[in-house]
PDB file of C-alpha atoms in Angstrom:
ATOM      1  CA  UNK A  15       0.000   0.000   0.000  1.00 93.00           C
ATOM      2  CA  UNK A  16       1.287   3.472  -0.878  1.00 95.00           C
ATOM      3  CA  UNK A  17       1.200   6.236   1.739  1.00 95.00           C
ATOM      4  CA  UNK A  18      -1.795   7.782  -0.046  1.00 97.00           C
ATOM      5  CA  UNK A  19      -3.634   4.455  -0.122  1.00 98.00           C
ATOM      6  CA  UNK A  20      -3.011   4.101   3.624  1.00 98.00           C
ATOM      7  CA  UNK A  21      -4.410   7.590   4.235  1.00 98.00           C
ATOM      8  CA  UNK A  22      -7.494   6.780   2.136  1.00 99.00           C
ATOM      9  CA  UNK A  23      -7.960   3.507   4.029  1.00 99.00           C
ATOM     10  CA  UNK A  24      -7.868   5.374   7.358  1.00 99.00           C
ATOM     11  CA  UNK A  25     -10.380   7.990   6.161  1.00 99.00           C
ATOM     12  CA  UNK A  26     -12.797   5.424   4.692  1.00 99.00           C
ATOM     13  CA  UNK A  27     -12.626   3.091   7.703  1.00 99.00           C
ATOM     14  CA  UNK A  28     -13.242   5.919  10.169  1.00 99.00           C
ATOM     15  CA  UNK A  29     -16.148   7.256   8.101  1.00 98.00           C
ATOM     16  CA  UNK A  30     -17.816   3.843   8.201  1.00 98.00           C
ATOM     17  CA  UNK A  31     -17.278   3.465  11.951  1.00 98.00           C
ATOM     18  CA  UNK A  32     -18.148   7.049  12.900  1.00 98.00           C
ATOM     19  CA  UNK A  33     -20.589   8.625  10.430  1.00 97.00           C
ATOM     20  CA  UNK A  34     -21.925  10.726  13.315  1.00 95.00           C
ATOM     21  CA  UNK A  35     -19.156  12.210  15.442  1.00 95.00           C
ATOM     22  CA  UNK A  36     -20.015  13.303  18.980  1.00 92.00           C
ATOM     23  CA  UNK A  37     -17.850  15.965  20.627  1.00 94.00           C
ATOM     24  CA  UNK A  38     -16.425  14.368  23.801  1.00 95.00           C
ATOM     25  CA  UNK A  39     -16.759  17.391  26.114  1.00 98.00           C
ATOM     26  CA  UNK A  40     -20.244  18.669  26.980  1.00 98.00           C
ATOM     27  CA  UNK A  41     -20.672  22.392  26.305  1.00 98.00           C
ATOM     28  CA  UNK A  42     -23.222  24.874  24.979  1.00 98.00           C
ATOM     29  CA  UNK A  43     -21.091  27.645  23.478  1.00 99.00           C
ATOM     30  CA  UNK A  44     -17.445  28.632  22.822  1.00 99.00           C
ATOM     31  CA  UNK A  45     -16.889  29.844  26.397  1.00 99.00           C
ATOM     32  CA  UNK A  46     -18.111  26.662  28.091  1.00 99.00           C
ATOM     33  CA  UNK A  47     -16.079  24.579  25.608  1.00 99.00           C
ATOM     34  CA  UNK A  48     -12.950  26.619  26.357  1.00 99.00           C
ATOM     35  CA  UNK A  49     -13.402  26.067  30.097  1.00 99.00           C
ATOM     36  CA  UNK A  50     -14.119  22.342  29.633  1.00 99.00           C
ATOM     37  CA  UNK A  51     -11.023  21.841  27.453  1.00 98.00           C
ATOM     38  CA  UNK A  52      -8.853  23.712  29.948  1.00 98.00           C
ATOM     39  CA  UNK A  53     -10.203  21.475  32.725  1.00 98.00           C
ATOM     40  CA  UNK A  54      -9.520  18.300  30.715  1.00 97.00           C
ATOM     41  CA  UNK A  55      -5.715  18.624  30.873  1.00 95.00           C
ATOM     42  CA  UNK A  56      -4.342  15.443  32.491  1.00 94.00           C
ATOM     43  CA  UNK A  57      -7.895  14.400  33.334  1.00 96.00           C
ATOM     44  CA  UNK A  58     -10.587  12.403  31.534  1.00 95.00           C
ATOM     45  CA  UNK A  59     -13.527  13.686  29.514  1.00 96.00           C
ATOM     46  CA  UNK A  60     -15.865  11.580  31.653  1.00 97.00           C
ATOM     47  CA  UNK A  61     -14.634  13.233  34.836  1.00 98.00           C
ATOM     48  CA  UNK A  62     -14.784  16.722  33.303  1.00 99.00           C
ATOM     49  CA  UNK A  63     -18.352  16.130  32.082  1.00 99.00           C
ATOM     50  CA  UNK A  64     -19.321  15.222  35.657  1.00 99.00           C
ATOM     51  CA  UNK A  65     -17.882  18.453  37.077  1.00 99.00           C
ATOM     52  CA  UNK A  66     -18.658  21.121  34.451  1.00 99.00           C
ATOM     53  CA  UNK A  67     -22.423  21.144  35.216  1.00 99.00           C
ATOM     54  CA  UNK A  68     -21.589  22.021  38.840  1.00 99.00           C
ATOM     55  CA  UNK A  69     -19.362  24.895  37.728  1.00 99.00           C
ATOM     56  CA  UNK A  70     -21.648  26.141  34.947  1.00 99.00           C
ATOM     57  CA  UNK A  71     -24.633  26.130  37.299  1.00 99.00           C
ATOM     58  CA  UNK A  72     -22.782  28.860  39.187  1.00 98.00           C
ATOM     59  CA  UNK A  73     -21.147  30.554  36.206  1.00 99.00           C
ATOM     60  CA  UNK A  74     -21.434  29.733  32.495  1.00 99.00           C
ATOM     61  CA  UNK A  75     -20.092  33.034  31.149  1.00 99.00           C
ATOM     62  CA  UNK A  76     -17.065  35.203  31.997  1.00 99.00           C
ATOM     63  CA  UNK A  77     -19.148  37.885  33.732  1.00 99.00           C
ATOM     64  CA  UNK A  78     -20.542  35.418  36.270  1.00 99.00           C
ATOM     65  CA  UNK A  79     -17.235  33.545  36.545  1.00 99.00           C
ATOM     66  CA  UNK A  80     -15.337  36.575  37.867  1.00 99.00           C
ATOM     67  CA  UNK A  81     -17.968  36.980  40.589  1.00 99.00           C
ATOM     68  CA  UNK A  82     -16.604  33.729  42.029  1.00 99.00           C
ATOM     69  CA  UNK A  83     -13.264  33.716  43.804  1.00 99.00           C
ATOM     70  CA  UNK A  84     -10.342  31.591  42.607  1.00 99.00           C
ATOM     71  CA  UNK A  85     -10.807  29.533  45.788  1.00 99.00           C
ATOM     72  CA  UNK A  86     -14.491  28.877  45.010  1.00 99.00           C
ATOM     73  CA  UNK A  87     -13.648  27.776  41.469  1.00 99.00           C
ATOM     74  CA  UNK A  88     -10.841  25.559  42.769  1.00 99.00           C
ATOM     75  CA  UNK A  89     -13.155  23.865  45.264  1.00 99.00           C
ATOM     76  CA  UNK A  90     -15.723  23.052  42.557  1.00 99.00           C
ATOM     77  CA  UNK A  91     -13.228  21.696  40.018  1.00 99.00           C
ATOM     78  CA  UNK A  92     -10.956  19.866  42.490  1.00 99.00           C
ATOM     79  CA  UNK A  93     -12.003  16.358  41.284  1.00 98.00           C
ATOM     80  CA  UNK A  94     -10.537  16.957  37.794  1.00 98.00           C
ATOM     81  CA  UNK A  95      -7.022  17.485  39.202  1.00 98.00           C
ATOM     82  CA  UNK A  96      -4.514  20.357  38.926  1.00 98.00           C
ATOM     83  CA  UNK A  97      -7.215  22.593  40.394  1.00 98.00           C
ATOM     84  CA  UNK A  98      -4.883  25.340  41.731  1.00 98.00           C
ATOM     85  CA  UNK A  99      -3.497  26.051  38.256  1.00 98.00           C
ATOM     86  CA  UNK A 100      -6.781  25.510  36.409  1.00 99.00           C
ATOM     87  CA  UNK A 101      -8.839  27.716  38.745  1.00 99.00           C
ATOM     88  CA  UNK A 102      -6.379  30.599  38.323  1.00 99.00           C
ATOM     89  CA  UNK A 103      -6.497  30.080  34.558  1.00 99.00           C
ATOM     90  CA  UNK A 104     -10.305  30.065  34.437  1.00 99.00           C
ATOM     91  CA  UNK A 105     -10.561  33.200  36.566  1.00 99.00           C
ATOM     92  CA  UNK A 106      -7.744  34.996  34.746  1.00 99.00           C
ATOM     93  CA  UNK A 107      -8.918  34.253  31.219  1.00 99.00           C
ATOM     94  CA  UNK A 108     -12.484  35.269  32.117  1.00 99.00           C
ATOM     95  CA  UNK A 109     -11.169  38.697  33.158  1.00 99.00           C
ATOM     96  CA  UNK A 110      -9.188  39.046  29.924  1.00 99.00           C
ATOM     97  CA  UNK A 111     -12.172  38.028  27.775  1.00 99.00           C
ATOM     98  CA  UNK A 112     -14.178  40.848  29.368  1.00 99.00           C
ATOM     99  CA  UNK A 113     -11.366  43.425  29.251  1.00 99.00           C
ATOM    100  CA  UNK A 114     -10.064  42.706  25.753  1.00 98.00           C
ATOM    101  CA  UNK A 115     -12.699  40.743  23.837  1.00 99.00           C
ATOM    102  CA  UNK A 116     -16.108  42.070  24.971  1.00 98.00           C
ATOM    103  CA  UNK A 117     -16.711  38.833  26.847  1.00 99.00           C
ATOM    104  CA  UNK A 118     -16.378  36.750  23.672  1.00 99.00           C
ATOM    105  CA  UNK A 119     -13.953  33.904  22.958  1.00 99.00           C
ATOM    106  CA  UNK A 120     -11.502  35.010  20.221  1.00 99.00           C
ATOM    107  CA  UNK A 121     -11.116  33.049  16.999  1.00 99.00           C
ATOM    108  CA  UNK A 122      -7.352  33.051  16.373  1.00 98.00           C
ATOM    109  CA  UNK A 123      -4.506  30.928  17.722  1.00 98.00           C
ATOM    110  CA  UNK A 124      -2.577  34.032  18.724  1.00 98.00           C
ATOM    111  CA  UNK A 125      -5.379  35.525  20.835  1.00 99.00           C
ATOM    112  CA  UNK A 126      -6.395  32.204  22.383  1.00 99.00           C
ATOM    113  CA  UNK A 127      -2.839  31.193  23.289  1.00 98.00           C
ATOM    114  CA  UNK A 128      -2.354  34.592  24.959  1.00 98.00           C
ATOM    115  CA  UNK A 129      -4.994  33.595  27.541  1.00 98.00           C
ATOM    116  CA  UNK A 130      -3.843  32.091  30.875  1.00 97.00           C
ATOM    117  CA  UNK A 131      -3.594  28.268  30.928  1.00 97.00           C
ATOM    118  CA  UNK A 132      -4.473  28.020  27.208  1.00 98.00           C
ATOM    119  CA  UNK A 133      -1.899  26.153  25.135  1.00 96.00           C
ATOM    120  CA  UNK A 134      -1.786  25.261  21.453  1.00 97.00           C
ATOM    121  CA  UNK A 135      -3.884  22.103  21.765  1.00 96.00           C
ATOM    122  CA  UNK A 136      -6.631  23.837  23.768  1.00 97.00           C
ATOM    123  CA  UNK A 137      -6.714  26.656  21.208  1.00 98.00           C
ATOM    124  CA  UNK A 138      -6.927  24.138  18.353  1.00 98.00           C
ATOM    125  CA  UNK A 139      -9.835  22.274  19.980  1.00 98.00           C
ATOM    126  CA  UNK A 140     -11.783  25.515  20.480  1.00 98.00           C
ATOM    127  CA  UNK A 141     -11.149  26.751  16.927  1.00 99.00           C
ATOM    128  CA  UNK A 142     -12.162  23.392  15.486  1.00 98.00           C
ATOM    129  CA  UNK A 143     -15.116  22.415  17.652  1.00 97.00           C
ATOM    130  CA  UNK A 144     -16.583  25.808  18.571  1.00 97.00           C
ATOM    131  CA  UNK A 145     -15.984  27.745  15.359  1.00 98.00           C
ATOM    132  CA  UNK A 146     -15.490  25.118  12.640  1.00 97.00           C
ATOM    133  CA  UNK A 147     -12.085  26.570  11.730  1.00 98.00           C
ATOM    134  CA  UNK A 148      -9.844  23.794  10.310  1.00 98.00           C
ATOM    135  CA  UNK A 149      -7.451  22.579  13.008  1.00 98.00           C
ATOM    136  CA  UNK A 150      -5.907  19.260  14.015  1.00 98.00           C
ATOM    137  CA  UNK A 151      -5.544  19.105  17.815  1.00 97.00           C
ATOM    138  CA  UNK A 152      -3.259  16.205  18.717  1.00 96.00           C
ATOM    139  CA  UNK A 153      -3.944  14.357  21.961  1.00 93.00           C
ATOM    140  CA  UNK A 154      -2.338  11.169  23.281  1.00 92.00           C
ATOM    141  CA  UNK A 155      -4.655   8.948  21.203  1.00 94.00           C
ATOM    142  CA  UNK A 156      -3.847  10.690  17.920  1.00 97.00           C
ATOM    143  CA  UNK A 157      -0.129  10.788  18.750  1.00 98.00           C
ATOM    144  CA  UNK A 158      -0.138   7.037  19.504  1.00 98.00           C
ATOM    145  CA  UNK A 159      -2.164   6.058  16.442  1.00 98.00           C
ATOM    146  CA  UNK A 160      -0.254   8.174  13.943  1.00 98.00           C
ATOM    147  CA  UNK A 161       2.879   6.335  15.124  1.00 98.00           C
ATOM    148  CA  UNK A 162       1.230   2.894  15.089  1.00 98.00           C
ATOM    149  CA  UNK A 163      -0.054   3.561  11.579  1.00 98.00           C
ATOM    150  CA  UNK A 164       3.424   4.632  10.410  1.00 97.00           C
ATOM    151  CA  UNK A 165       2.090   8.063   9.408  1.00 98.00           C
ATOM    152  CA  UNK A 166       4.369   9.943  11.824  1.00 97.00           C
ATOM    153  CA  UNK A 167       7.667   9.201  13.545  1.00 95.00           C
ATOM    154  CA  UNK A 168       6.255   9.706  17.033  1.00 82.00           C
ATOM    155  CA  UNK A 169       8.974  12.151  18.109  1.00 88.00           C
ATOM    156  CA  UNK A 170       6.548  14.683  19.611  1.00 95.00           C
ATOM    157  CA  UNK A 171       3.019  16.051  19.244  1.00 95.00           C
ATOM    158  CA  UNK A 172       4.278  19.043  17.234  1.00 96.00           C
ATOM    159  CA  UNK A 173       5.671  16.712  14.557  1.00 97.00           C
ATOM    160  CA  UNK A 174       2.553  14.535  14.674  1.00 98.00           C
ATOM    161  CA  UNK A 175       0.337  17.582  14.052  1.00 98.00           C
ATOM    162  CA  UNK A 176       2.501  18.655  11.089  1.00 98.00           C
ATOM    163  CA  UNK A 177       2.329  15.162   9.592  1.00 98.00           C
ATOM    164  CA  UNK A 178      -1.446  14.902  10.094  1.00 98.00           C
ATOM    165  CA  UNK A 179      -2.016  18.272   8.425  1.00 98.00           C
ATOM    166  CA  UNK A 180       0.269  17.322   5.544  1.00 98.00           C
ATOM    167  CA  UNK A 181      -1.331  13.926   4.932  1.00 98.00           C
ATOM    168  CA  UNK A 182      -5.038  14.551   5.481  1.00 99.00           C
ATOM    169  CA  UNK A 183      -7.183  16.961   3.405  1.00 98.00           C
ATOM    170  CA  UNK A 184      -7.834  20.226   5.248  1.00 98.00           C
ATOM    171  CA  UNK A 185     -11.606  19.976   4.861  1.00 98.00           C
ATOM    172  CA  UNK A 186     -11.534  16.691   6.834  1.00 98.00           C
ATOM    173  CA  UNK A 187      -9.348  17.811   9.764  1.00 99.00           C
ATOM    174  CA  UNK A 188     -12.175  18.756  12.131  1.00 98.00           C
ATOM    175  CA  UNK A 189     -13.995  15.439  11.700  1.00 98.00           C
ATOM    176  CA  UNK A 190     -10.892  13.271  11.456  1.00 98.00           C
ATOM    177  CA  UNK A 191      -9.234  14.348  14.677  1.00 97.00           C
ATOM    178  CA  UNK A 192     -12.403  13.392  16.579  1.00 98.00           C
ATOM    179  CA  UNK A 193     -12.822  10.124  14.665  1.00 98.00           C
ATOM    180  CA  UNK A 194      -9.223   9.125  15.475  1.00 98.00           C
ATOM    181  CA  UNK A 195      -9.761   9.933  19.168  1.00 97.00           C
ATOM    182  CA  UNK A 196     -12.885   7.737  19.328  1.00 97.00           C
ATOM    183  CA  UNK A 197     -11.128   4.969  17.379  1.00 98.00           C
ATOM    184  CA  UNK A 198      -8.127   5.102  19.715  1.00 98.00           C
ATOM    185  CA  UNK A 199     -10.339   4.765  22.766  1.00 95.00           C
ATOM    186  CA  UNK A 200     -12.430   1.915  21.379  1.00 97.00           C
ATOM    187  CA  UNK A 201     -10.103  -0.113  19.157  1.00 98.00           C
ATOM    188  CA  UNK A 202      -6.481   0.931  19.707  1.00 98.00           C
ATOM    189  CA  UNK A 203      -5.905   1.862  23.359  1.00 98.00           C
ATOM    190  CA  UNK A 204      -2.493   2.129  24.991  1.00 95.00           C
ATOM    191  CA  UNK A 205      -3.386  -0.643  27.458  1.00 94.00           C
ATOM    192  CA  UNK A 206      -5.461  -3.764  26.930  1.00 94.00           C
ATOM    193  CA  UNK A 207      -4.920  -3.491  23.187  1.00 96.00           C
ATOM    194  CA  UNK A 208      -6.353  -6.291  21.032  1.00 97.00           C
ATOM    195  CA  UNK A 209      -4.904  -6.083  17.533  1.00 97.00           C
ATOM    196  CA  UNK A 210      -7.593  -8.403  16.151  1.00 96.00           C
ATOM    197  CA  UNK A 211     -10.172  -5.673  16.808  1.00 98.00           C
ATOM    198  CA  UNK A 212      -7.893  -2.904  15.526  1.00 99.00           C
ATOM    199  CA  UNK A 213      -8.486  -3.235  11.770  1.00 99.00           C
ATOM    200  CA  UNK A 214      -6.527  -0.106  10.826  1.00 99.00           C
ATOM    201  CA  UNK A 215      -3.302  -0.979  12.665  1.00 99.00           C
ATOM    202  CA  UNK A 216      -3.617  -4.622  11.601  1.00 98.00           C
ATOM    203  CA  UNK A 217      -3.849  -3.527   7.955  1.00 98.00           C
ATOM    204  CA  UNK A 218      -1.360  -0.643   7.726  1.00 98.00           C
ATOM    205  CA  UNK A 219       0.551  -0.762  11.024  1.00 98.00           C
ATOM    206  CA  UNK A 220       4.248  -0.018  11.432  1.00 97.00           C
ATOM    207  CA  UNK A 221       6.177  -3.309  11.164  1.00 97.00           C
ATOM    208  CA  UNK A 222       8.093  -2.793  14.421  1.00 97.00           C
ATOM    209  CA  UNK A 223       4.816  -2.151  16.295  1.00 97.00           C
ATOM    210  CA  UNK A 224       3.209  -5.304  14.892  1.00 97.00           C
ATOM    211  CA  UNK A 225       6.329  -7.403  15.581  1.00 97.00           C
ATOM    212  CA  UNK A 226       6.430  -6.159  19.173  1.00 95.00           C
ATOM    213  CA  UNK A 227       2.732  -6.955  19.629  1.00 96.00           C
ATOM    214  CA  UNK A 228       3.080 -10.524  18.330  1.00 95.00           C
ATOM    215  CA  UNK A 229       6.223 -11.088  20.411  1.00 94.00           C
ATOM    216  CA  UNK A 230       4.312 -10.110  23.570  1.00 90.00           C
ATOM    217  CA  UNK A 231       1.403 -12.364  22.582  1.00 90.00           C
ATOM    218  CA  UNK A 232       3.731 -15.357  22.272  1.00 89.00           C
ATOM    219  CA  UNK A 233       5.132 -14.752  25.756  1.00 83.00           C
ATOM    220  CA  UNK A 234       1.714 -14.488  27.383  1.00 73.00           C
TER     221      UNK A 234
END
């Protein structure tokens, strides 16, 4: 299979598996998505979705958020982890949105990444999922799968994002990054991985990854 045939196989397989693509984090507008994504760092979407309703019941816009203290925010979001840093980020960015952006979430990487606790991946998720602007946020699932599929060298997420954007058509980025995340969770996890269920890796996987998998299977 050529590289292009592999890419087409990935796209077609994911389209069949995920014709409808749910967004993992519950939200109702760009602001609540931004807060949910910020909270998801080193946490799980399931945990974040349990906690955001408690926070958004108190404050679901920057004007209400700054009426809470950093300590109050921290107490509410404590179960998602890293709450001292995240609560300061939520409070700080809410102030900046009011002061500089009329309470609205900006729509550029530069403006988003200038906000406290907002990195490149968070900005990419917001641009893609809130505004439909083509972006390819790379999380651990995408990073792992792009390496397993021999579509990236796995050096770092920056390289993986470059490779994904180079290989996949721009108009598919917003759907594809979500499809790969869902596929990684269901069929190609880091732990408890069953290659027989993972049709994409089984078909186009990196030889060293497949060899390593079969070697482990023989031992067990």
